[in-house]
PDB file of C-alpha atoms in Angstrom:
ATOM      1  CA  UNK A  23     -18.241  -7.543  35.129  1.00 64.00           C
ATOM      2  CA  UNK A  24     -15.039  -8.905  33.683  1.00 70.00           C
ATOM      3  CA  UNK A  25     -12.465  -9.993  36.214  1.00 87.00           C
ATOM      4  CA  UNK A  26      -8.914 -11.305  36.187  1.00 91.00           C
ATOM      5  CA  UNK A  27      -7.429 -12.933  39.281  1.00 93.00           C
ATOM      6  CA  UNK A  28      -3.844 -13.748  40.206  1.00 94.00           C
ATOM      7  CA  UNK A  29      -2.039 -14.751  43.343  1.00 89.00           C
ATOM      8  CA  UNK A  30      -0.005 -11.884  44.757  1.00 92.00           C
ATOM      9  CA  UNK A  31       3.370 -13.449  45.485  1.00 95.00           C
ATOM     10  CA  UNK A  32       5.656 -16.249  44.345  1.00 97.00           C
ATOM     11  CA  UNK A  33       9.137 -17.052  45.597  1.00 97.00           C
ATOM     12  CA  UNK A  34      11.507 -19.427  43.802  1.00 97.00           C
ATOM     13  CA  UNK A  35      15.183 -20.289  43.837  1.00 97.00           C
ATOM     14  CA  UNK A  36      17.436 -19.296  40.978  1.00 97.00           C
ATOM     15  CA  UNK A  37      17.510 -22.056  38.369  1.00 97.00           C
ATOM     16  CA  UNK A  38      14.084 -23.434  39.293  1.00 97.00           C
ATOM     17  CA  UNK A  39      10.982 -23.071  37.139  1.00 97.00           C
ATOM     18  CA  UNK A  40       8.369 -20.476  38.059  1.00 97.00           C
ATOM     19  CA  UNK A  41       4.695 -20.902  37.301  1.00 97.00           C
ATOM     20  CA  UNK A  42       2.396 -17.902  37.596  1.00 98.00           C
ATOM     21  CA  UNK A  43      -1.314 -18.582  37.332  1.00 97.00           C
ATOM     22  CA  UNK A  44      -4.251 -16.445  36.284  1.00 96.00           C
ATOM     23  CA  UNK A  45      -8.002 -16.945  35.944  1.00 95.00           C
ATOM     24  CA  UNK A  46     -10.328 -14.757  33.930  1.00 92.00           C
ATOM     25  CA  UNK A  47     -14.052 -14.480  33.351  1.00 87.00           C
ATOM     26  CA  UNK A  48     -14.537 -13.078  29.828  1.00 80.00           C
ATOM     27  CA  UNK A  49     -14.770 -15.986  27.406  1.00 76.00           C
ATOM     28  CA  UNK A  50     -14.880 -13.618  24.415  1.00 79.00           C
ATOM     29  CA  UNK A  51     -11.320 -12.324  24.859  1.00 75.00           C
ATOM     30  CA  UNK A  52      -9.332 -12.432  21.633  1.00 78.00           C
ATOM     31  CA  UNK A  53      -5.903 -12.228  23.197  1.00 86.00           C
ATOM     32  CA  UNK A  54      -4.503 -12.863  26.641  1.00 90.00           C
ATOM     33  CA  UNK A  55      -1.290 -11.230  27.739  1.00 93.00           C
ATOM     34  CA  UNK A  56       1.508 -11.367  30.200  1.00 96.00           C
ATOM     35  CA  UNK A  57       3.134  -8.047  31.041  1.00 96.00           C
ATOM     36  CA  UNK A  58       6.263  -7.625  33.135  1.00 97.00           C
ATOM     37  CA  UNK A  59       6.976  -4.642  35.369  1.00 95.00           C
ATOM     38  CA  UNK A  60      10.491  -4.231  36.677  1.00 93.00           C
ATOM     39  CA  UNK A  61      11.073  -2.056  39.758  1.00 88.00           C
ATOM     40  CA  UNK A  62      10.479   1.626  39.045  1.00 83.00           C
ATOM     41  CA  UNK A  63       9.400   1.033  35.455  1.00 86.00           C
ATOM     42  CA  UNK A  64       6.261   0.839  33.369  1.00 89.00           C
ATOM     43  CA  UNK A  65       4.819  -2.378  31.970  1.00 93.00           C
ATOM     44  CA  UNK A  66       6.329  -4.206  29.030  1.00 92.00           C
ATOM     45  CA  UNK A  67       4.587  -6.878  27.006  1.00 91.00           C
ATOM     46  CA  UNK A  68       6.323 -10.149  27.775  1.00 93.00           C
ATOM     47  CA  UNK A  69       4.257 -12.525  25.692  1.00 92.00           C
ATOM     48  CA  UNK A  70       0.706 -13.120  24.536  1.00 90.00           C
ATOM     49  CA  UNK A  71      -1.477 -15.946  23.310  1.00 91.00           C
ATOM     50  CA  UNK A  72      -4.311 -15.899  20.838  1.00 87.00           C
ATOM     51  CA  UNK A  73      -7.513 -17.336  22.248  1.00 84.00           C
ATOM     52  CA  UNK A  74      -7.651 -20.259  19.805  1.00 86.00           C
ATOM     53  CA  UNK A  75      -4.264 -21.567  20.946  1.00 86.00           C
ATOM     54  CA  UNK A  76      -3.523 -23.918  23.828  1.00 90.00           C
ATOM     55  CA  UNK A  77       0.157 -23.271  24.226  1.00 94.00           C
ATOM     56  CA  UNK A  78       2.819 -20.885  23.122  1.00 93.00           C
ATOM     57  CA  UNK A  79       6.535 -21.231  23.730  1.00 94.00           C
ATOM     58  CA  UNK A  80       9.073 -18.447  23.438  1.00 91.00           C
ATOM     59  CA  UNK A  81      12.572 -19.327  24.638  1.00 94.00           C
ATOM     60  CA  UNK A  82      12.312 -19.747  28.430  1.00 96.00           C
ATOM     61  CA  UNK A  83       8.645 -18.767  28.498  1.00 96.00           C
ATOM     62  CA  UNK A  84       5.712 -21.147  28.061  1.00 97.00           C
ATOM     63  CA  UNK A  85       2.132 -19.912  28.104  1.00 96.00           C
ATOM     64  CA  UNK A  86      -0.663 -22.419  28.644  1.00 96.00           C
ATOM     65  CA  UNK A  87      -4.297 -21.572  28.030  1.00 95.00           C
ATOM     66  CA  UNK A  88      -7.220 -23.688  29.229  1.00 93.00           C
ATOM     67  CA  UNK A  89     -10.272 -22.019  27.716  1.00 90.00           C
ATOM     68  CA  UNK A  90     -12.714 -24.410  29.330  1.00 90.00           C
ATOM     69  CA  UNK A  91     -11.528 -23.460  32.819  1.00 91.00           C
ATOM     70  CA  UNK A  92     -10.595 -19.897  31.807  1.00 91.00           C
ATOM     71  CA  UNK A  93      -7.119 -20.458  33.207  1.00 94.00           C
ATOM     72  CA  UNK A  94      -3.875 -18.984  31.922  1.00 95.00           C
ATOM     73  CA  UNK A  95      -0.390 -19.751  33.166  1.00 97.00           C
ATOM     74  CA  UNK A  96       3.113 -18.476  32.533  1.00 97.00           C
ATOM     75  CA  UNK A  97       6.034 -20.803  33.083  1.00 97.00           C
ATOM     76  CA  UNK A  98       9.542 -19.384  33.251  1.00 97.00           C
ATOM     77  CA  UNK A  99      12.211 -22.043  32.905  1.00 97.00           C
ATOM     78  CA  UNK A 100      15.609 -21.673  34.603  1.00 97.00           C
ATOM     79  CA  UNK A 101      14.452 -18.585  36.521  1.00 98.00           C
ATOM     80  CA  UNK A 102      17.147 -15.935  36.932  1.00 97.00           C
ATOM     81  CA  UNK A 103      17.490 -13.058  39.396  1.00 95.00           C
ATOM     82  CA  UNK A 104      16.755 -10.713  36.494  1.00 94.00           C
ATOM     83  CA  UNK A 105      13.298 -12.254  36.267  1.00 96.00           C
ATOM     84  CA  UNK A 106      12.384 -10.680  39.607  1.00 96.00           C
ATOM     85  CA  UNK A 107       9.472  -8.380  38.786  1.00 97.00           C
ATOM     86  CA  UNK A 108       5.717  -8.046  38.951  1.00 96.00           C
ATOM     87  CA  UNK A 109       3.880 -10.073  36.309  1.00 97.00           C
ATOM     88  CA  UNK A 110       0.438  -9.010  35.171  1.00 96.00           C
ATOM     89  CA  UNK A 111      -2.035 -11.163  33.353  1.00 95.00           C
ATOM     90  CA  UNK A 112      -4.479  -9.245  31.140  1.00 92.00           C
ATOM     91  CA  UNK A 113      -7.328  -9.952  28.759  1.00 89.00           C
ATOM     92  CA  UNK A 114      -8.851  -7.804  26.040  1.00 82.00           C
ATOM     93  CA  UNK A 115     -12.393  -6.584  26.310  1.00 71.00           C
ATOM     94  CA  UNK A 116     -13.882  -4.163  23.744  1.00 72.00           C
ATOM     95  CA  UNK A 117     -10.486  -2.650  22.972  1.00 71.00           C
ATOM     96  CA  UNK A 118      -9.506  -2.238  26.599  1.00 80.00           C
ATOM     97  CA  UNK A 119      -7.309  -4.402  28.780  1.00 87.00           C
ATOM     98  CA  UNK A 120      -8.495  -5.886  32.054  1.00 89.00           C
ATOM     99  CA  UNK A 121      -5.538  -6.571  34.345  1.00 92.00           C
ATOM    100  CA  UNK A 122      -5.068  -8.918  37.231  1.00 93.00           C
ATOM    101  CA  UNK A 123      -3.649  -7.720  40.523  1.00 93.00           C
ATOM    102  CA  UNK A 124      -0.102  -8.679  39.566  1.00 94.00           C
ATOM    103  CA  UNK A 125       2.120 -11.451  40.934  1.00 96.00           C
ATOM    104  CA  UNK A 126       5.394 -10.391  42.527  1.00 96.00           C
ATOM    105  CA  UNK A 127       8.057 -12.939  41.616  1.00 97.00           C
ATOM    106  CA  UNK A 128      10.949 -13.092  44.047  1.00 97.00           C
ATOM    107  CA  UNK A 129      13.988 -15.049  42.885  1.00 97.00           C
ATOM    108  CA  UNK A 130      16.387 -16.111  45.609  1.00 95.00           C
ATOM    109  CA  UNK A 131      20.025 -16.754  44.683  1.00 91.00           C
TER     110      UNK A 131
ATOM    111  CA  UNK B  10      10.332   1.594  18.856  1.00 68.00           C
ATOM    112  CA  UNK B  11       7.200   3.056  20.332  1.00 65.00           C
ATOM    113  CA  UNK B  12       7.944   5.592  22.982  1.00 89.00           C
ATOM    114  CA  UNK B  13       5.506   6.768  25.622  1.00 95.00           C
ATOM    115  CA  UNK B  14       6.819   9.462  27.909  1.00 95.00           C
ATOM    116  CA  UNK B  15       5.331  10.942  31.050  1.00 96.00           C
ATOM    117  CA  UNK B  16       6.163  14.421  32.258  1.00 91.00           C
ATOM    118  CA  UNK B  17       7.358  13.492  35.742  1.00 92.00           C
ATOM    119  CA  UNK B  18       8.630  10.355  37.441  1.00 93.00           C
ATOM    120  CA  UNK B  19       7.909  11.642  40.935  1.00 95.00           C
ATOM    121  CA  UNK B  20       5.516  14.353  42.054  1.00 97.00           C
ATOM    122  CA  UNK B  21       4.571  15.647  45.497  1.00 97.00           C
ATOM    123  CA  UNK B  22       1.486  17.841  45.804  1.00 97.00           C
ATOM    124  CA  UNK B  23      -0.617  19.220  48.612  1.00 97.00           C
ATOM    125  CA  UNK B  24      -4.249  18.377  49.290  1.00 98.00           C
ATOM    126  CA  UNK B  25      -6.527  20.623  47.254  1.00 97.00           C
ATOM    127  CA  UNK B  26      -3.978  21.461  44.551  1.00 97.00           C
ATOM    128  CA  UNK B  27      -4.810  21.039  40.874  1.00 97.00           C
ATOM    129  CA  UNK B  28      -2.464  18.484  39.353  1.00 97.00           C
ATOM    130  CA  UNK B  29      -1.638  17.868  35.703  1.00 97.00           C
ATOM    131  CA  UNK B  30      -0.035  14.647  34.518  1.00 98.00           C
ATOM    132  CA  UNK B  31       1.113  14.701  30.916  1.00 97.00           C
ATOM    133  CA  UNK B  32       1.652  11.803  28.547  1.00 97.00           C
ATOM    134  CA  UNK B  33       3.079  11.913  25.036  1.00 97.00           C
ATOM    135  CA  UNK B  34       3.416   9.095  22.504  1.00 96.00           C
ATOM    136  CA  UNK B  35       5.381   9.255  19.282  1.00 94.00           C
ATOM    137  CA  UNK B  36       3.796   6.485  17.188  1.00 89.00           C
ATOM    138  CA  UNK B  37       0.623   8.134  15.942  1.00 90.00           C
ATOM    139  CA  UNK B  38      -1.555   5.831  18.065  1.00 91.00           C
ATOM    140  CA  UNK B  39      -5.233   6.616  18.192  1.00 91.00           C
ATOM    141  CA  UNK B  40      -5.888   5.070  21.618  1.00 91.00           C
ATOM    142  CA  UNK B  41      -4.510   6.450  24.838  1.00 95.00           C
ATOM    143  CA  UNK B  42      -5.182   5.336  28.396  1.00 95.00           C
ATOM    144  CA  UNK B  43      -4.621   6.450  31.974  1.00 97.00           C
ATOM    145  CA  UNK B  44      -4.367   3.863  34.742  1.00 97.00           C
ATOM    146  CA  UNK B  45      -3.581   3.988  38.390  1.00 96.00           C
ATOM    147  CA  UNK B  46      -1.638   1.188  40.006  1.00 95.00           C
ATOM    148  CA  UNK B  47      -1.997   0.310  43.675  1.00 92.00           C
ATOM    149  CA  UNK B  48      -0.467  -2.688  45.479  1.00 86.00           C
ATOM    150  CA  UNK B  49      -2.771  -5.689  45.446  1.00 84.00           C
ATOM    151  CA  UNK B  50      -5.252  -3.983  43.110  1.00 87.00           C
ATOM    152  CA  UNK B  51      -3.374  -4.166  39.833  1.00 89.00           C
ATOM    153  CA  UNK B  52      -4.044  -1.536  37.187  1.00 93.00           C
ATOM    154  CA  UNK B  53      -7.375   0.217  37.143  1.00 93.00           C
ATOM    155  CA  UNK B  54      -8.507   2.235  34.155  1.00 94.00           C
ATOM    156  CA  UNK B  55      -9.321   5.867  34.905  1.00 97.00           C
ATOM    157  CA  UNK B  56     -10.054   7.298  31.440  1.00 97.00           C
ATOM    158  CA  UNK B  57      -9.274   6.489  27.852  1.00 94.00           C
ATOM    159  CA  UNK B  58      -9.481   8.216  24.515  1.00 95.00           C
ATOM    160  CA  UNK B  59      -9.992   6.851  21.001  1.00 91.00           C
ATOM    161  CA  UNK B  60      -9.386  10.129  19.207  1.00 91.00           C
ATOM    162  CA  UNK B  61      -8.610  13.799  19.601  1.00 93.00           C
ATOM    163  CA  UNK B  62     -11.124  15.578  21.826  1.00 90.00           C
ATOM    164  CA  UNK B  63     -12.784  12.284  22.591  1.00 91.00           C
ATOM    165  CA  UNK B  64     -12.803  10.689  26.044  1.00 94.00           C
ATOM    166  CA  UNK B  65     -14.488   7.801  27.763  1.00 94.00           C
ATOM    167  CA  UNK B  66     -14.734   7.005  31.461  1.00 95.00           C
ATOM    168  CA  UNK B  67     -12.964   3.942  32.703  1.00 93.00           C
ATOM    169  CA  UNK B  68     -13.649   2.078  35.909  1.00 91.00           C
ATOM    170  CA  UNK B  69     -12.613   4.755  38.428  1.00 95.00           C
ATOM    171  CA  UNK B  70     -13.092   8.235  36.872  1.00 97.00           C
ATOM    172  CA  UNK B  71     -14.272  10.011  40.023  1.00 96.00           C
ATOM    173  CA  UNK B  72     -11.987  12.880  41.000  1.00 96.00           C
ATOM    174  CA  UNK B  73     -10.232  12.916  37.617  1.00 98.00           C
ATOM    175  CA  UNK B  74     -10.683  14.528  34.238  1.00 97.00           C
ATOM    176  CA  UNK B  75      -8.708  14.289  31.000  1.00 97.00           C
ATOM    177  CA  UNK B  76      -7.829  16.350  27.976  1.00 97.00           C
ATOM    178  CA  UNK B  77      -6.797  15.298  24.497  1.00 97.00           C
ATOM    179  CA  UNK B  78      -6.265  18.329  22.288  1.00 96.00           C
ATOM    180  CA  UNK B  79      -3.610  16.681  20.104  1.00 96.00           C
ATOM    181  CA  UNK B  80      -3.328  13.097  18.975  1.00 95.00           C
ATOM    182  CA  UNK B  81       0.019  12.510  20.629  1.00 96.00           C
ATOM    183  CA  UNK B  82      -0.811  14.040  24.016  1.00 97.00           C
ATOM    184  CA  UNK B  83      -3.186  12.861  26.725  1.00 97.00           C
ATOM    185  CA  UNK B  84      -3.389  14.739  30.005  1.00 97.00           C
ATOM    186  CA  UNK B  85      -4.805  13.556  33.313  1.00 98.00           C
ATOM    187  CA  UNK B  86      -6.094  16.254  35.635  1.00 98.00           C
ATOM    188  CA  UNK B  87      -6.775  16.009  39.333  1.00 97.00           C
ATOM    189  CA  UNK B  88      -9.032  18.995  39.952  1.00 95.00           C
ATOM    190  CA  UNK B  89      -8.493  19.007  43.714  1.00 97.00           C
ATOM    191  CA  UNK B  90      -5.939  16.452  44.831  1.00 97.00           C
ATOM    192  CA  UNK B  91      -6.745  14.297  47.829  1.00 98.00           C
ATOM    193  CA  UNK B  92      -4.576  11.918  49.847  1.00 97.00           C
ATOM    194  CA  UNK B  93      -6.448   8.900  48.474  1.00 97.00           C
ATOM    195  CA  UNK B  94      -5.130   9.819  45.037  1.00 98.00           C
ATOM    196  CA  UNK B  95      -1.586   9.030  46.143  1.00 98.00           C
ATOM    197  CA  UNK B  96      -0.633   6.316  43.673  1.00 97.00           C
ATOM    198  CA  UNK B  97       1.409   5.316  40.650  1.00 96.00           C
ATOM    199  CA  UNK B  98      -0.122   6.645  37.430  1.00 97.00           C
ATOM    200  CA  UNK B  99       0.593   4.878  34.164  1.00 97.00           C
ATOM    201  CA  UNK B 100      -0.162   6.092  30.670  1.00 97.00           C
ATOM    202  CA  UNK B 101      -0.448   3.757  27.694  1.00 95.00           C
ATOM    203  CA  UNK B 102      -1.198   3.949  23.989  1.00 93.00           C
ATOM    204  CA  UNK B 103      -2.269   1.520  21.296  1.00 89.00           C
ATOM    205  CA  UNK B 104      -3.179   1.417  17.632  1.00 84.00           C
ATOM    206  CA  UNK B 105      -6.808   0.934  16.613  1.00 74.00           C
ATOM    207  CA  UNK B 106      -6.883  -2.375  14.781  1.00 64.00           C
ATOM    208  CA  UNK B 107      -3.271  -2.926  15.679  1.00 58.00           C
ATOM    209  CA  UNK B 108      -1.874  -6.394  15.995  1.00 58.00           C
ATOM    210  CA  UNK B 109      -2.723  -8.020  19.279  1.00 64.00           C
ATOM    211  CA  UNK B 110      -4.337  -4.827  20.670  1.00 71.00           C
ATOM    212  CA  UNK B 111      -1.000  -4.349  22.379  1.00 82.00           C
ATOM    213  CA  UNK B 112      -0.683  -1.391  24.714  1.00 88.00           C
ATOM    214  CA  UNK B 113       2.624   0.422  25.180  1.00 91.00           C
ATOM    215  CA  UNK B 114       3.277   1.929  28.568  1.00 93.00           C
ATOM    216  CA  UNK B 115       5.134   4.935  29.860  1.00 95.00           C
ATOM    217  CA  UNK B 116       7.456   4.665  32.895  1.00 94.00           C
ATOM    218  CA  UNK B 117       4.842   5.931  35.322  1.00 95.00           C
ATOM    219  CA  UNK B 118       4.464   8.924  37.623  1.00 96.00           C
ATOM    220  CA  UNK B 119       4.501   8.279  41.350  1.00 96.00           C
ATOM    221  CA  UNK B 120       2.248  10.937  42.860  1.00 97.00           C
ATOM    222  CA  UNK B 121       2.207  11.656  46.569  1.00 98.00           C
ATOM    223  CA  UNK B 122      -0.508  13.933  47.938  1.00 98.00           C
ATOM    224  CA  UNK B 123       0.206  15.256  51.430  1.00 97.00           C
TER     225      UNK B 123
END
């Protein structure tokens, strides 16, 4: 079945760039998403990319999509302590979302 | 703004109890979803609903049931709670044909079964 994979943990220093990677299996996905979950909270949509795009930039966030390799990445420039959270990659499949395991981003001052 | 609310943030129940988790959304969304979130496993879909009185099994429906009597409300029921159902439960909603198929999430209910 459809699967989305992420590494579980990433630690960076404040001010550095963070890159969170994701691989997926469903080549028919229309959209791919990054959700952010802050401690004790639900998930919020951080950004998304349409499947016919290669890149999307939104302020400090850059999403790169390699459809051939089914690889999605999220780059956070100038990472701040407030970026500490769990980041979930997700793809659409028949109206449902398939989520990765989530990557915990730790930002050290 | 879309608002999805869940009836409890924290819940402690005993093994064998019947447990009701309630979710309400205020944006007239047709789709509603229940997930459970466990460390290292991400979000797994339990049940979803595309309309009132309609339900579909997700990936892990065993031990759960749902009810959708009104469009804005989607309830998750644990008929006989077990310790392996200790988890974070997240509700979400989305619009059929909505832009980006975006799902909006509630804050979650952390359920502990002892």
